[in-house]
Tab-separated table of C-alpha atoms in Angstrom:
chain	number	residue	atom	x	y	z
A	1	MET	CA	-5.248	-19.837	14.577
A	2	SER	CA	-5.738	-23.371	14.145
A	3	ASP	CA	-6.492	-25.229	10.685
A	4	THR	CA	-10.067	-25.415	12.113
A	5	SER	CA	-10.595	-21.623	12.201
A	6	PRO	CA	-13.054	-20.065	9.743
A	7	LEU	CA	-11.860	-19.583	6.100
A	8	ILE	CA	-11.222	-15.997	5.121
A	9	ILE	CA	-10.969	-14.681	1.541
A	10	ALA	CA	-8.241	-12.045	1.340
A	11	ILE	CA	-8.045	-9.696	-1.738
A	12	GLU	CA	-5.156	-7.262	-2.224
A	13	GLY	CA	-6.185	-4.982	-5.117
A	14	GLY	CA	-3.343	-3.149	-6.904
A	15	GLY	CA	-3.203	-1.108	-10.255
A	16	THR	CA	-1.585	-4.047	-12.142
A	17	LYS	CA	-2.920	-7.003	-10.557
A	18	PHE	CA	-5.156	-8.384	-7.613
A	19	VAL	CA	-3.658	-11.057	-5.349
A	20	CYS	CA	-6.224	-13.117	-3.839
A	21	GLY	CA	-5.899	-15.812	-1.170
A	22	ILE	CA	-7.757	-18.103	1.091
A	23	GLY	CA	-6.816	-19.255	4.656
A	24	THR	CA	-7.350	-19.018	8.431
A	25	GLY	CA	-4.096	-16.908	9.340
A	26	PRO	CA	-0.651	-15.720	8.331
A	27	HIS	CA	0.692	-19.118	8.549
A	28	HIS	CA	-2.059	-21.142	6.957
A	29	ILE	CA	-2.717	-19.698	3.381
A	30	ILE	CA	-3.839	-22.708	1.449
A	31	ASP	CA	-4.265	-21.246	-1.861
A	32	THR	CA	-3.498	-18.058	-3.952
A	33	ALA	CA	-4.078	-16.534	-7.255
A	34	ARG	CA	-3.029	-13.441	-9.434
A	35	ILE	CA	-5.709	-11.765	-11.517
A	36	SER	CA	-4.909	-9.021	-13.907
A	37	THR	CA	-6.375	-5.491	-13.248
A	38	THR	CA	-8.422	-4.822	-16.308
A	39	THR	CA	-11.749	-3.290	-16.378
A	40	PRO	CA	-13.800	-3.314	-13.077
A	41	GLN	CA	-16.408	-5.766	-14.344
A	42	GLU	CA	-14.026	-8.203	-15.693
A	43	THR	CA	-11.646	-8.044	-12.866
A	44	LEU	CA	-14.210	-8.415	-10.256
A	45	GLU	CA	-16.014	-11.199	-12.025
A	46	ASN	CA	-12.850	-13.086	-12.503
A	47	ILE	CA	-12.145	-12.741	-8.645
A	48	SER	CA	-15.674	-13.816	-7.955
A	49	HIS	CA	-15.145	-16.787	-10.193
A	50	TRP	CA	-12.001	-17.725	-8.198
A	51	ILE	CA	-13.773	-17.474	-4.825
A	52	SER	CA	-16.451	-19.683	-6.029
A	53	LYS	CA	-13.908	-22.265	-7.164
A	54	MET	CA	-12.236	-22.168	-3.537
A	55	LYS	CA	-15.587	-22.739	-1.950
A	56	VAL	CA	-15.994	-25.981	-3.927
A	57	THR	CA	-12.472	-27.086	-3.275
A	58	HIS	CA	-11.973	-25.994	0.492
A	59	GLY	CA	-15.493	-25.516	1.953
A	60	PRO	CA	-17.596	-22.479	3.088
A	61	ILE	CA	-16.095	-18.968	3.609
A	62	ALA	CA	-16.788	-17.064	6.506
A	63	ALA	CA	-15.754	-13.493	5.508
A	64	ILE	CA	-13.827	-11.496	2.841
A	65	GLY	CA	-11.122	-8.801	3.504
A	66	ILE	CA	-10.462	-6.330	0.733
A	67	GLY	CA	-7.480	-3.946	0.647
A	68	THR	CA	-7.464	-2.183	-2.520
A	69	PHE	CA	-5.700	0.818	-4.171
A	70	GLY	CA	-7.552	4.072	-3.718
A	71	PRO	CA	-8.647	6.755	-2.922
A	72	VAL	CA	-11.407	4.779	-1.330
A	73	ASP	CA	-14.498	5.852	0.607
A	74	LEU	CA	-14.212	4.589	4.323
A	75	ASN	CA	-17.178	6.652	5.561
A	76	ARG	CA	-19.873	4.194	6.789
A	77	ASP	CA	-22.513	7.139	6.436
A	78	SER	CA	-21.672	7.867	2.931
A	79	ASP	CA	-23.688	6.772	-0.088
A	80	THR	CA	-20.285	5.673	-1.689
A	81	TYR	CA	-19.066	3.685	1.349
A	82	GLY	CA	-16.721	0.838	-0.021
A	83	PHE	CA	-16.135	2.372	-3.498
A	84	ILE	CA	-12.999	3.176	-5.180
A	85	THR	CA	-13.493	7.022	-5.958
A	86	THR	CA	-11.245	9.582	-7.513
A	87	THR	CA	-8.370	7.080	-8.478
A	88	PRO	CA	-6.241	7.769	-11.607
A	89	LYS	CA	-6.628	4.340	-12.673
A	90	PRO	CA	-8.736	4.462	-16.100
A	91	HIS	CA	-12.223	3.165	-15.755
A	92	TRP	CA	-11.996	2.475	-11.974
A	93	GLN	CA	-13.357	5.683	-10.754
A	94	GLN	CA	-16.550	5.372	-8.683
A	95	THR	CA	-16.347	1.551	-8.571
A	96	ASP	CA	-18.496	-0.246	-5.715
A	97	VAL	CA	-16.104	-2.795	-4.836
A	98	MET	CA	-17.308	-3.868	-1.442
A	99	SER	CA	-21.106	-4.168	-2.176
A	100	PHE	CA	-20.124	-6.477	-5.110
A	101	PHE	CA	-18.735	-8.924	-2.998
A	102	LYS	CA	-21.118	-8.705	-0.105
A	103	HIS	CA	-23.985	-9.247	-2.231
A	104	ARG	CA	-22.494	-11.937	-4.217
A	105	PHE	CA	-21.375	-14.173	-1.324
A	106	LYS	CA	-23.564	-12.886	1.695
A	107	VAL	CA	-20.669	-12.858	4.161
A	108	PRO	CA	-19.049	-10.008	6.205
A	109	VAL	CA	-16.715	-7.830	4.183
A	110	GLY	CA	-13.783	-5.843	5.468
A	111	PHE	CA	-12.688	-3.021	3.399
A	112	ASP	CA	-9.776	-0.649	3.405
A	113	THR	CA	-6.907	0.768	1.517
A	114	ASP	CA	-4.107	-1.756	0.439
A	115	VAL	CA	-1.552	0.126	2.291
A	116	ASN	CA	-3.657	0.422	5.495
A	117	ALA	CA	-3.934	-3.408	5.175
A	118	ALA	CA	-0.167	-3.793	4.887
A	119	VAL	CA	0.391	-1.656	7.919
A	120	LEU	CA	-2.146	-3.666	9.796
A	121	ALA	CA	-0.287	-6.958	8.804
A	122	GLU	CA	3.269	-5.611	9.686
A	123	TYR	CA	1.928	-4.416	12.970
A	124	LEU	CA	0.287	-7.843	13.839
A	125	TRP	CA	2.875	-10.094	12.418
A	126	GLY	CA	5.832	-8.383	10.788
A	127	ALA	CA	8.376	-5.451	11.221
A	128	GLY	CA	5.895	-3.216	13.082
A	129	GLN	CA	5.337	-5.430	15.954
A	130	GLY	CA	5.363	-3.194	19.243
A	131	LYS	CA	5.757	-0.033	17.109
A	132	ASP	CA	2.819	2.386	17.443
A	133	PRO	CA	2.447	4.877	15.655
A	134	LEU	CA	3.522	2.808	12.558
A	135	VAL	CA	3.757	4.014	8.802
A	136	TYR	CA	3.910	1.728	5.850
A	137	ILE	CA	4.627	3.235	2.544
A	138	THR	CA	4.644	1.285	-0.809
A	139	VAL	CA	6.321	2.525	-3.938
A	140	GLY	CA	5.191	0.583	-7.052
A	141	THR	CA	2.802	1.271	-9.588
A	142	GLY	CA	1.727	4.122	-7.430
A	143	VAL	CA	2.600	5.495	-3.994
A	144	GLY	CA	0.603	4.983	-0.962
A	145	GLY	CA	0.898	4.971	2.747
A	146	GLY	CA	-0.910	3.132	5.433
A	147	VAL	CA	-0.820	4.572	9.152
A	148	LEU	CA	-1.718	2.934	12.408
A	149	ILE	CA	-2.091	4.907	15.550
A	150	ASN	CA	-3.100	3.643	19.080
A	151	GLY	CA	-3.786	0.093	17.525
A	152	GLN	CA	-6.136	1.487	14.932
A	153	LEU	CA	-5.992	2.188	11.347
A	154	LEU	CA	-5.967	5.812	10.587
A	155	HIS	CA	-9.288	6.869	9.041
A	156	GLY	CA	-10.415	10.678	9.146
A	157	LEU	CA	-11.600	12.948	6.367
A	158	LEU	CA	-10.685	9.947	4.127
A	159	HIS	CA	-7.460	8.020	4.715
A	160	PRO	CA	-3.818	8.891	4.402
A	161	GLU	CA	-2.667	9.623	0.848
A	162	VAL	CA	1.031	9.774	1.408
A	163	GLY	CA	1.849	9.480	-2.338
A	164	HIS	CA	0.385	12.898	-2.954
A	165	LEU	CA	2.561	14.811	-0.359
A	166	ILE	CA	4.254	17.877	-2.041
A	167	VAL	CA	7.916	17.612	-2.359
A	168	PRO	CA	10.381	20.142	-3.572
A	169	PRO	CA	11.232	19.533	-7.448
A	170	PRO	CA	14.438	17.591	-7.750
A	171	HIS	CA	17.273	20.115	-8.009
A	172	ASN	CA	19.306	19.910	-11.363
A	173	SER	CA	17.458	16.912	-12.433
A	174	GLN	CA	19.123	14.743	-15.322
A	175	ALA	CA	15.809	13.114	-16.295
A	176	ILE	CA	14.586	13.446	-19.842
A	177	GLN	CA	11.358	14.667	-18.448
A	178	ARG	CA	11.975	16.695	-15.381
A	179	GLU	CA	8.363	17.343	-14.515
A	180	GLY	CA	6.431	15.169	-12.218
A	181	GLN	CA	3.929	12.708	-13.727
A	182	CYS	CA	0.968	13.001	-11.564
A	183	PRO	CA	-2.247	14.083	-13.348
A	184	PHE	CA	-3.347	15.956	-10.342
A	185	HIS	CA	-0.209	17.681	-8.894
A	186	LYS	CA	2.942	19.072	-10.371
A	187	SER	CA	5.171	18.121	-7.720
A	188	CYS	CA	4.238	15.176	-5.596
A	189	VAL	CA	5.828	12.035	-4.259
A	190	GLU	CA	4.067	9.603	-6.730
A	191	GLY	CA	4.686	12.015	-9.687
A	192	TYR	CA	8.348	11.474	-9.331
A	193	VAL	CA	9.096	8.044	-7.700
A	194	SER	CA	6.118	5.433	-8.776
A	195	GLY	CA	7.446	2.904	-11.235
A	196	PRO	CA	5.496	4.467	-14.202
A	197	SER	CA	6.741	7.896	-13.258
A	198	ILE	CA	10.464	6.748	-13.284
A	199	ALA	CA	9.903	5.091	-16.680
A	200	LYS	CA	8.237	8.231	-18.191
A	201	ARG	CA	10.787	10.687	-16.489
A	202	TRP	CA	14.002	8.773	-17.335
A	203	GLY	CA	13.034	6.791	-20.408
A	204	VAL	CA	14.006	3.253	-18.532
A	205	LYS	CA	11.833	0.990	-16.357
A	206	ALA	CA	13.039	1.081	-12.706
A	207	ASP	CA	14.004	-2.639	-12.597
A	208	ALA	CA	16.404	-1.965	-15.645
A	209	LEU	CA	18.203	0.940	-14.086
A	210	PRO	CA	21.763	-0.013	-12.759
A	211	PRO	CA	22.584	0.912	-9.012
A	212	ASP	CA	24.609	3.798	-9.953
A	213	HIS	CA	22.006	5.365	-12.159
A	214	PRO	CA	21.598	9.100	-10.999
A	215	ALA	CA	17.651	8.295	-10.810
A	216	TRP	CA	18.128	6.480	-7.597
A	217	GLU	CA	19.750	9.405	-5.993
A	218	GLU	CA	16.748	11.465	-7.010
A	219	VAL	CA	14.175	8.694	-5.817
A	220	ALA	CA	15.955	8.481	-2.459
A	221	ASP	CA	15.945	12.544	-2.108
A	222	VAL	CA	12.127	12.698	-2.944
A	223	MET	CA	11.606	9.885	-0.360
A	224	GLY	CA	13.760	11.485	2.234
A	225	TYR	CA	11.429	14.589	1.921
A	226	ALA	CA	8.516	12.448	2.206
A	227	LEU	CA	9.749	10.680	5.304
A	228	MET	CA	10.689	13.952	6.904
A	229	ASN	CA	7.133	15.198	6.422
A	230	LEU	CA	5.680	12.066	8.044
A	231	THR	CA	8.215	11.877	10.861
A	232	LEU	CA	7.478	15.488	11.812
A	233	SER	CA	3.596	15.490	11.553
A	234	LEU	CA	3.021	11.746	12.921
A	235	SER	CA	5.915	10.826	15.049
A	236	PRO	CA	5.878	7.219	14.027
A	237	LYS	CA	8.019	4.767	16.000
A	238	ARG	CA	9.061	2.977	12.734
A	239	ILE	CA	8.523	3.593	8.988
A	240	ILE	CA	8.268	0.540	6.607
A	241	LEU	CA	9.145	0.818	3.037
A	242	GLY	CA	7.543	-1.667	0.589
A	243	GLY	CA	6.690	-2.118	-3.106
A	244	GLY	CA	8.440	-2.928	-6.190
A	245	VAL	CA	10.525	0.035	-6.502
A	246	MET	CA	11.848	-0.280	-2.846
A	247	GLN	CA	13.099	-3.866	-3.551
A	248	GLN	CA	16.362	-2.350	-5.097
A	249	PRO	CA	18.727	-3.512	-2.216
A	250	HIS	CA	20.962	-0.166	-2.454
A	251	LEU	CA	17.890	2.123	-2.115
A	252	ILE	CA	16.783	1.897	1.509
A	253	PRO	CA	20.322	3.091	2.619
A	254	LEU	CA	20.090	5.987	0.263
A	255	VAL	CA	16.709	6.932	1.617
A	256	GLN	CA	17.971	6.857	5.253
A	257	GLY	CA	20.787	8.926	4.403
A	258	LYS	CA	18.449	11.489	2.682
A	259	LEU	CA	16.102	11.534	5.603
A	260	MET	CA	18.863	12.238	8.036
A	261	GLN	CA	20.274	14.998	5.606
A	262	HIS	CA	16.951	16.563	5.191
A	263	MET	CA	16.222	16.673	8.935
A	264	ASN	CA	19.529	18.378	9.530
A	265	GLY	CA	19.873	17.323	13.072
A	266	TYR	CA	16.673	18.951	14.158
A	267	LEU	CA	15.315	16.091	16.130
A	268	SER	CA	17.855	14.483	18.555
A	269	VAL	CA	16.904	10.878	18.718
A	270	PRO	CA	18.784	7.772	17.987
A	271	GLU	CA	16.378	6.685	15.326
A	272	LEU	CA	17.444	9.745	13.256
A	273	GLY	CA	21.024	8.937	13.835
A	274	HIS	CA	23.001	5.989	14.749
A	275	ASP	CA	19.696	3.621	14.863
A	276	ILE	CA	18.300	4.767	11.491
A	277	GLU	CA	18.465	1.338	10.139
A	278	LYS	CA	15.958	0.398	12.880
A	279	PHE	CA	13.692	3.459	12.005
A	280	VAL	CA	13.354	2.989	8.187
A	281	VAL	CA	13.167	-0.657	7.369
A	282	THR	CA	11.773	-3.060	4.881
A	283	PRO	CA	8.590	-5.166	5.482
A	284	GLY	CA	9.027	-8.124	7.682
A	285	LEU	CA	6.383	-9.989	5.661
A	286	GLY	CA	7.959	-9.455	2.425
A	287	THR	CA	5.919	-9.146	-0.468
A	288	ARG	CA	2.835	-10.624	1.491
A	289	SER	CA	2.063	-7.738	3.775
A	290	GLY	CA	-1.048	-6.464	1.745
A	291	LEU	CA	-2.662	-9.881	1.179
A	292	LEU	CA	-2.208	-10.880	4.917
A	293	GLY	CA	-3.534	-7.448	5.787
A	294	ALA	CA	-6.618	-8.250	3.765
A	295	LEU	CA	-6.892	-11.343	5.709
A	296	ALA	CA	-6.902	-9.525	9.005
A	297	LEU	CA	-9.537	-7.230	7.564
A	298	GLY	CA	-11.659	-10.095	6.650
A	299	ARG	CA	-11.241	-11.393	10.170
A	300	MET	CA	-12.015	-8.203	12.057
A	301	ALA	CA	-15.199	-8.016	9.785
A	302	LEU	CA	-16.221	-11.648	11.047
A	303	ASP	CA	-15.574	-10.685	14.505
A	304	GLY	CA	-17.434	-7.416	14.325
A	305	ASN	CA	-14.445	-5.325	15.008
A	306	GLU	CA	-14.052	-3.698	11.423
């Protein structure tokens, strides 16, 4: 896209912060902002105020793209289409995010999960180019997964909820709280490996744990099971692991090893053997996958392809 392309607002909604940007494409983001996730009303109003400032500074906006934490309602025939629905995030249950911006700014709005936005961006511009089916998983404040199949983001009954796949409880865990921390499930991925879960179970924040801490072996083990389930059910050509927890440089090789261990030779393909480093990878777009994916959602809404 050239600099004369329509200006799109991109909104990546997370449990800790919303990251907002304005631009025309992945190589032309002209301004960004980080807005704390507080109450829905305060957060959305703060974003709205920032967008209004961007219009004054940079000119009219053509569309808005939103990729947010969920679960969200993506069914266009539903009364709650565009809502964040049953999230464990306090006060955010049944929040109508999409209509807020559509009514406020009178432009097309693209709406999806933050991880579906991320997998879209990685497919278009990042580590997922030419890889279809493609899976993107983020491990941070929560655990989520986006899936792209046949060039389309996966929507179905709802959308993928990779963080709540059930996994075996960690064997002989040394955590001070052995149980999972998810309020909905006793033994799911998010309950063991999200940042807040690690902090509660081990008594130390993830970014303060040394590389040789036993927590990392456990995180890798849980993620290995999750990736095995996804590999066997979706048959992706690549799995991308993002999010703050996965930024530990020693963790990706541990996860790759655990995936191979759990598969136990069942699938005889190079991607689960000597090419494992090409199968389970880090994001090609770094920490920008979600924001750039939201930009792509906005452009799709503008083009009528959402």
